[in-house]
Amino acid sequence: MYGLVNRAIERLLVDRFGEPLWRRVRDEVDPDLQDFVTMEPYPDQLSFDLIGTASNQTGVPADELLFQLGESWVDFATREGYGDLLELTGATLAEFLQQLDALHTRLGGIFPELRPPSFVCKVEREGLYEVHYSSERLGLAPMVAGLFHGLATRFGTTIEIEHEPRGGPTGHDVFRIRETRG
Ligand code: HEM
């Protein structure tokens, strides 16, 4: 994945555990690792190794780190200069959830080798959404749940999520999202 994602992982680990932990993780994963370049694609395995090594070194489950990565993503992306794009994507949670593919399609113009996930959002009724998440990557569902919570915070609402993992009848992850505060 693009360096932007690895930089978000670095930011999360530095903020949560401090710089020395981050340096230990980086050195264990690859002692020759240079600063990440936002616009450069890196092997997916590197991102998974950073999370896995941080989990081993801190005892915090990898899924919890992925959730927090997702939760912090909207703020991180805003600080990295993607605030306008986020503004453009939707003014409510409902609108935003329906525009996730459009958001990544726009990003394809800046990140030519982007291999984005796909999200199909069905509005069941006001405040109740069924979001179908498909990805060529395995194991990122906790990050997606964190992303939805981060988006809810952005729109001043709170949500509860029911998750049907991708081994189920649809063959992909399904998230049923219920707004608990409008
Ligand atoms: C302006 C904000 C955003 C930017 C700049 C951004 C950018 C990116 C980039 C660069 C990747 C790596 C893909 C690759 O390198 O092939 C990615 C992956 C991903 N993005 Fe976004 N994204 C944004 C917002 C969101 C939001 C709001 C969601 C909410 C669900 C989301 C969900 C994901 C997921 C789940 C992945 C992991 C890849 C996968 O599942 O296969 N992104 N995004």
PDB file of N, CA and C and ligand atoms in Angstrom, residues 1-5 38 41-42 44 73-74 77-78 82-83 85-86 89 96-97 100 103-104 107 111 113-119 133-137 140 143-144 147-148 151, ligand 1:
ATOM      1  N   MET A   1       0.849  -1.188   0.000  1.00  0.00           N
ATOM      2  CA  MET A   1       0.000   0.000   0.000  1.00  0.00           C
ATOM      3  C   MET A   1       0.890   1.245   0.000  1.00  0.00           C
ATOM      4  N   TYR A   2       0.289   2.321  -0.409  1.00  0.00           N
ATOM      5  CA  TYR A   2       1.053   3.573  -0.492  1.00  0.00           C
ATOM      6  C   TYR A   2       1.626   3.977   0.870  1.00  0.00           C
ATOM      7  N   GLY A   3       2.751   4.698   0.797  1.00  0.00           N
ATOM      8  CA  GLY A   3       3.450   5.144   1.995  1.00  0.00           C
ATOM      9  C   GLY A   3       2.562   5.902   2.961  1.00  0.00           C
ATOM     10  N   LEU A   4       1.517   6.526   2.426  1.00  0.00           N
ATOM     11  CA  LEU A   4       0.579   7.273   3.290  1.00  0.00           C
ATOM     12  C   LEU A   4       0.051   6.373   4.405  1.00  0.00           C
ATOM     13  N   VAL A   5      -0.261   5.134   4.057  1.00  0.00           N
ATOM     14  CA  VAL A   5      -0.815   4.194   5.056  1.00  0.00           C
ATOM     15  C   VAL A   5       0.254   3.856   6.099  1.00  0.00           C
ATOM     16  N   THR A  38       5.052   9.261   1.035  1.00  0.00           N
ATOM     17  CA  THR A  38       3.592   9.186   0.910  1.00  0.00           C
ATOM     18  C   THR A  38       3.141   8.611  -0.422  1.00  0.00           C
ATOM     19  N   PRO A  41       4.371   3.388  -3.627  1.00  0.00           N
ATOM     20  CA  PRO A  41       3.743   2.136  -3.188  1.00  0.00           C
ATOM     21  C   PRO A  41       4.762   1.213  -2.511  1.00  0.00           C
ATOM     22  N   TYR A  42       4.352   0.562  -1.419  1.00  0.00           N
ATOM     23  CA  TYR A  42       5.183  -0.404  -0.694  1.00  0.00           C
ATOM     24  C   TYR A  42       4.443  -1.740  -0.698  1.00  0.00           C
ATOM     25  N   ASP A  44       2.302  -4.737   0.527  1.00  0.00           N
ATOM     26  CA  ASP A  44       1.296  -4.818   1.599  1.00  0.00           C
ATOM     27  C   ASP A  44       1.887  -5.449   2.853  1.00  0.00           C
ATOM     28  N   TRP A  73      -7.847   7.631  11.170  1.00  0.00           N
ATOM     29  CA  TRP A  73      -7.521   7.908   9.775  1.00  0.00           C
ATOM     30  C   TRP A  73      -8.074   9.250   9.272  1.00  0.00           C
ATOM     31  N   VAL A  74      -9.312   9.562   9.641  1.00  0.00           N
ATOM     32  CA  VAL A  74      -9.928  10.792   9.120  1.00  0.00           C
ATOM     33  C   VAL A  74      -9.123  12.013   9.574  1.00  0.00           C
ATOM     34  N   ALA A  77      -5.750  11.943   7.724  1.00  0.00           N
ATOM     35  CA  ALA A  77      -5.872  12.360   6.319  1.00  0.00           C
ATOM     36  C   ALA A  77      -6.093  13.876   6.226  1.00  0.00           C
ATOM     37  N   THR A  78      -6.833  14.417   7.179  1.00  0.00           N
ATOM     38  CA  THR A  78      -7.079  15.874   7.172  1.00  0.00           C
ATOM     39  C   THR A  78      -5.748  16.607   7.350  1.00  0.00           C
ATOM     40  N   TYR A  82      -5.818  16.177   2.949  1.00  0.00           N
ATOM     41  CA  TYR A  82      -6.953  15.642   2.206  1.00  0.00           C
ATOM     42  C   TYR A  82      -8.291  16.144   2.755  1.00  0.00           C
ATOM     43  N   GLY A  83      -8.240  17.237   3.528  1.00  0.00           N
ATOM     44  CA  GLY A  83      -9.456  17.778   4.135  1.00  0.00           C
ATOM     45  C   GLY A  83     -10.496  18.192   3.107  1.00  0.00           C
ATOM     46  N   LEU A  85     -10.966  17.050   0.106  1.00  0.00           N
ATOM     47  CA  LEU A  85     -11.555  15.856  -0.497  1.00  0.00           C
ATOM     48  C   LEU A  85     -12.592  15.236   0.437  1.00  0.00           C
ATOM     49  N   LEU A  86     -12.270  15.239   1.720  1.00  0.00           N
ATOM     50  CA  LEU A  86     -13.223  14.700   2.704  1.00  0.00           C
ATOM     51  C   LEU A  86     -14.489  15.557   2.719  1.00  0.00           C
ATOM     52  N   THR A  89     -16.742  14.836  -0.152  1.00  0.00           N
ATOM     53  CA  THR A  89     -17.282  13.476  -0.235  1.00  0.00           C
ATOM     54  C   THR A  89     -18.665  13.352   0.390  1.00  0.00           C
ATOM     55  N   PHE A  96     -21.783  10.232   2.973  1.00  0.00           N
ATOM     56  CA  PHE A  96     -20.366   9.859   2.897  1.00  0.00           C
ATOM     57  C   PHE A  96     -20.210   8.362   2.622  1.00  0.00           C
ATOM     58  N   LEU A  97     -21.006   7.565   3.345  1.00  0.00           N
ATOM     59  CA  LEU A  97     -20.889   6.109   3.186  1.00  0.00           C
ATOM     60  C   LEU A  97     -21.201   5.681   1.752  1.00  0.00           C
ATOM     61  N   LEU A 100     -17.957   6.355  -0.810  1.00  0.00           N
ATOM     62  CA  LEU A 100     -16.601   5.869  -0.501  1.00  0.00           C
ATOM     63  C   LEU A 100     -15.851   5.418  -1.761  1.00  0.00           C
ATOM     64  N   LEU A 103     -14.738   8.456  -3.622  1.00  0.00           N
ATOM     65  CA  LEU A 103     -13.578   9.052  -2.948  1.00  0.00           C
ATOM     66  C   LEU A 103     -12.282   8.375  -3.417  1.00  0.00           C
ATOM     67  N   HIS A 104     -12.269   7.052  -3.378  1.00  0.00           N
ATOM     68  CA  HIS A 104     -11.044   6.354  -3.787  1.00  0.00           C
ATOM     69  C   HIS A 104     -10.810   6.472  -5.296  1.00  0.00           C
ATOM     70  N   LEU A 107      -9.041   9.559  -5.761  1.00  0.00           N
ATOM     71  CA  LEU A 107      -7.650   9.413  -5.304  1.00  0.00           C
ATOM     72  C   LEU A 107      -6.793   8.683  -6.328  1.00  0.00           C
ATOM     73  N   PHE A 111      -2.838   8.769  -6.935  1.00  0.00           N
ATOM     74  CA  PHE A 111      -2.082   7.549  -6.614  1.00  0.00           C
ATOM     75  C   PHE A 111      -2.347   6.544  -7.741  1.00  0.00           C
ATOM     76  N   GLU A 113      -1.150   3.796  -8.762  1.00  0.00           N
ATOM     77  CA  GLU A 113      -1.126   2.345  -8.515  1.00  0.00           C
ATOM     78  C   GLU A 113      -2.046   1.930  -7.372  1.00  0.00           C
ATOM     79  N   LEU A 114      -3.005   2.807  -7.063  1.00  0.00           N
ATOM     80  CA  LEU A 114      -3.946   2.522  -5.970  1.00  0.00           C
ATOM     81  C   LEU A 114      -4.733   1.242  -6.273  1.00  0.00           C
ATOM     82  N   ARG A 115      -4.822   0.358  -5.292  1.00  0.00           N
ATOM     83  CA  ARG A 115      -5.687  -0.823  -5.392  1.00  0.00           C
ATOM     84  C   ARG A 115      -6.706  -0.695  -4.266  1.00  0.00           C
ATOM     85  N   PRO A 116      -7.723   0.119  -4.511  1.00  0.00           N
ATOM     86  CA  PRO A 116      -8.621   0.508  -3.417  1.00  0.00           C
ATOM     87  C   PRO A 116      -9.608  -0.595  -3.057  1.00  0.00           C
ATOM     88  N   PRO A 117     -10.157  -0.511  -1.848  1.00  0.00           N
ATOM     89  CA  PRO A 117     -11.264  -1.403  -1.491  1.00  0.00           C
ATOM     90  C   PRO A 117     -12.518  -0.946  -2.221  1.00  0.00           C
ATOM     91  N   SER A 118     -13.591  -1.715  -2.088  1.00  0.00           N
ATOM     92  CA  SER A 118     -14.872  -1.270  -2.641  1.00  0.00           C
ATOM     93  C   SER A 118     -15.945  -1.328  -1.550  1.00  0.00           C
ATOM     94  N   PHE A 119     -16.772  -0.305  -1.525  1.00  0.00           N
ATOM     95  CA  PHE A 119     -17.852  -0.231  -0.542  1.00  0.00           C
ATOM     96  C   PHE A 119     -19.176   0.014  -1.257  1.00  0.00           C
ATOM     97  N   TYR A 133     -18.250  -4.478   2.099  1.00  0.00           N
ATOM     98  CA  TYR A 133     -16.838  -4.129   1.915  1.00  0.00           C
ATOM     99  C   TYR A 133     -16.125  -5.277   1.214  1.00  0.00           C
ATOM    100  N   SER A 134     -15.520  -4.988   0.067  1.00  0.00           N
ATOM    101  CA  SER A 134     -14.730  -6.002  -0.645  1.00  0.00           C
ATOM    102  C   SER A 134     -13.312  -5.494  -0.816  1.00  0.00           C
ATOM    103  N   SER A 135     -12.373  -6.416  -0.658  1.00  0.00           N
ATOM    104  CA  SER A 135     -10.969  -6.043  -0.786  1.00  0.00           C
ATOM    105  C   SER A 135     -10.188  -7.242  -1.248  1.00  0.00           C
ATOM    106  N   GLU A 136      -9.105  -6.988  -1.966  1.00  0.00           N
ATOM    107  CA  GLU A 136      -8.204  -8.084  -2.329  1.00  0.00           C
ATOM    108  C   GLU A 136      -7.336  -8.472  -1.133  1.00  0.00           C
ATOM    109  N   ARG A 137      -7.383  -7.668  -0.068  1.00  0.00           N
ATOM    110  CA  ARG A 137      -6.540  -7.929   1.114  1.00  0.00           C
ATOM    111  C   ARG A 137      -7.369  -8.591   2.208  1.00  0.00           C
ATOM    112  N   LEU A 140      -8.388  -6.769   7.137  1.00  0.00           N
ATOM    113  CA  LEU A 140      -8.487  -5.337   7.443  1.00  0.00           C
ATOM    114  C   LEU A 140      -9.868  -4.913   7.972  1.00  0.00           C
ATOM    115  N   MET A 143      -9.953  -2.487  10.817  1.00  0.00           N
ATOM    116  CA  MET A 143      -9.626  -1.110  10.405  1.00  0.00           C
ATOM    117  C   MET A 143     -10.876  -0.427   9.835  1.00  0.00           C
ATOM    118  N   VAL A 144     -11.649  -1.190   9.069  1.00  0.00           N
ATOM    119  CA  VAL A 144     -12.877  -0.628   8.480  1.00  0.00           C
ATOM    120  C   VAL A 144     -13.849  -0.219   9.595  1.00  0.00           C
ATOM    121  N   LEU A 147     -12.671   2.920  10.973  1.00  0.00           N
ATOM    122  CA  LEU A 147     -12.947   4.018  10.038  1.00  0.00           C
ATOM    123  C   LEU A 147     -14.389   4.503  10.175  1.00  0.00           C
ATOM    124  N   PHE A 148     -15.328   3.560  10.287  1.00  0.00           N
ATOM    125  CA  PHE A 148     -16.741   3.957  10.407  1.00  0.00           C
ATOM    126  C   PHE A 148     -16.957   4.759  11.701  1.00  0.00           C
ATOM    127  N   LEU A 151     -15.594   8.183  11.187  1.00  0.00           N
ATOM    128  CA  LEU A 151     -16.508   8.986  10.346  1.00  0.00           C
ATOM    129  C   LEU A 151     -17.706   9.450  11.158  1.00  0.00           C
TER     130      LEU A 151
HETATM  131  C1  HEM B   1      -9.219  11.505   2.051  1.00  0.00           C
HETATM  132  C2  HEM B   1      -9.259  10.404   2.739  1.00  0.00           C
HETATM  133  C3  HEM B   1      -8.634   9.103   2.269  1.00  0.00           C
HETATM  134  C4  HEM B   1      -7.458   8.879   1.641  1.00  0.00           C
HETATM  135  C5  HEM B   1      -6.398   9.917   1.252  1.00  0.00           C
HETATM  136  C6  HEM B   1      -7.362   7.443   1.419  1.00  0.00           C
HETATM  137  C7  HEM B   1      -6.297   6.829   0.800  1.00  0.00           C
HETATM  138  C8  HEM B   1      -6.072   5.483   0.773  1.00  0.00           C
HETATM  139  C9  HEM B   1      -4.871   4.852   0.298  1.00  0.00           C
HETATM  140  C10 HEM B   1      -3.669   5.574  -0.309  1.00  0.00           C
HETATM  141  C11 HEM B   1      -5.012   3.516   0.507  1.00  0.00           C
HETATM  142  C12 HEM B   1      -3.984   2.413   0.167  1.00  0.00           C
HETATM  143  C13 HEM B   1      -4.421   1.605  -1.023  1.00  0.00           C
HETATM  144  C14 HEM B   1      -3.255   1.200  -1.909  1.00  0.00           C
HETATM  145  O1  HEM B   1      -2.134   1.721  -1.732  1.00  0.00           O
HETATM  146  O2  HEM B   1      -3.465   0.375  -2.827  1.00  0.00           O
HETATM  147  C15 HEM B   1      -6.298   3.315   1.116  1.00  0.00           C
HETATM  148  C16 HEM B   1      -6.775   2.106   1.511  1.00  0.00           C
HETATM  149  C17 HEM B   1      -7.942   1.936   2.205  1.00  0.00           C
HETATM  150  N1  HEM B   1      -8.941   2.857   2.395  1.00  0.00           N
HETATM  151 FE1  HEM B   1      -8.822   4.818   1.970  1.00  0.00          FE
HETATM  152  N2  HEM B   1      -8.475   6.834   1.909  1.00  0.00           N
HETATM  153  C18 HEM B   1      -9.267   7.799   2.455  1.00  0.00           C
HETATM  154  C19 HEM B   1     -10.480   7.624   3.078  1.00  0.00           C
HETATM  155  C20 HEM B   1     -11.015   6.414   3.399  1.00  0.00           C
HETATM  156  C21 HEM B   1     -12.246   6.260   4.149  1.00  0.00           C
HETATM  157  C22 HEM B   1     -13.111   7.395   4.712  1.00  0.00           C
HETATM  158  C23 HEM B   1     -12.452   4.937   4.262  1.00  0.00           C
HETATM  159  C24 HEM B   1     -13.657   4.389   4.988  1.00  0.00           C
HETATM  160  C25 HEM B   1     -14.102   3.196   5.023  1.00  0.00           C
HETATM  161  C26 HEM B   1     -11.332   4.231   3.608  1.00  0.00           C
HETATM  162  C27 HEM B   1     -11.119   2.875   3.556  1.00  0.00           C
HETATM  163  C28 HEM B   1      -9.935   2.278   3.142  1.00  0.00           C
HETATM  164  C29 HEM B   1      -9.561   0.890   3.423  1.00  0.00           C
HETATM  165  C30 HEM B   1     -10.383  -0.127   4.221  1.00  0.00           C
HETATM  166  C31 HEM B   1      -8.305   0.674   2.842  1.00  0.00           C
HETATM  167  C32 HEM B   1      -7.425  -0.585   2.931  1.00  0.00           C
HETATM  168  C33 HEM B   1      -7.253  -1.280   1.646  1.00  0.00           C
HETATM  169  C34 HEM B   1      -8.168  -2.454   1.441  1.00  0.00           C
HETATM  170  O3  HEM B   1      -9.164  -2.612   2.186  1.00  0.00           O
HETATM  171  O4  HEM B   1      -7.906  -3.222   0.496  1.00  0.00           O
HETATM  172  N3  HEM B   1     -10.504   5.188   3.076  1.00  0.00           N
HETATM  173  N4  HEM B   1      -6.936   4.514   1.243  1.00  0.00           N
END
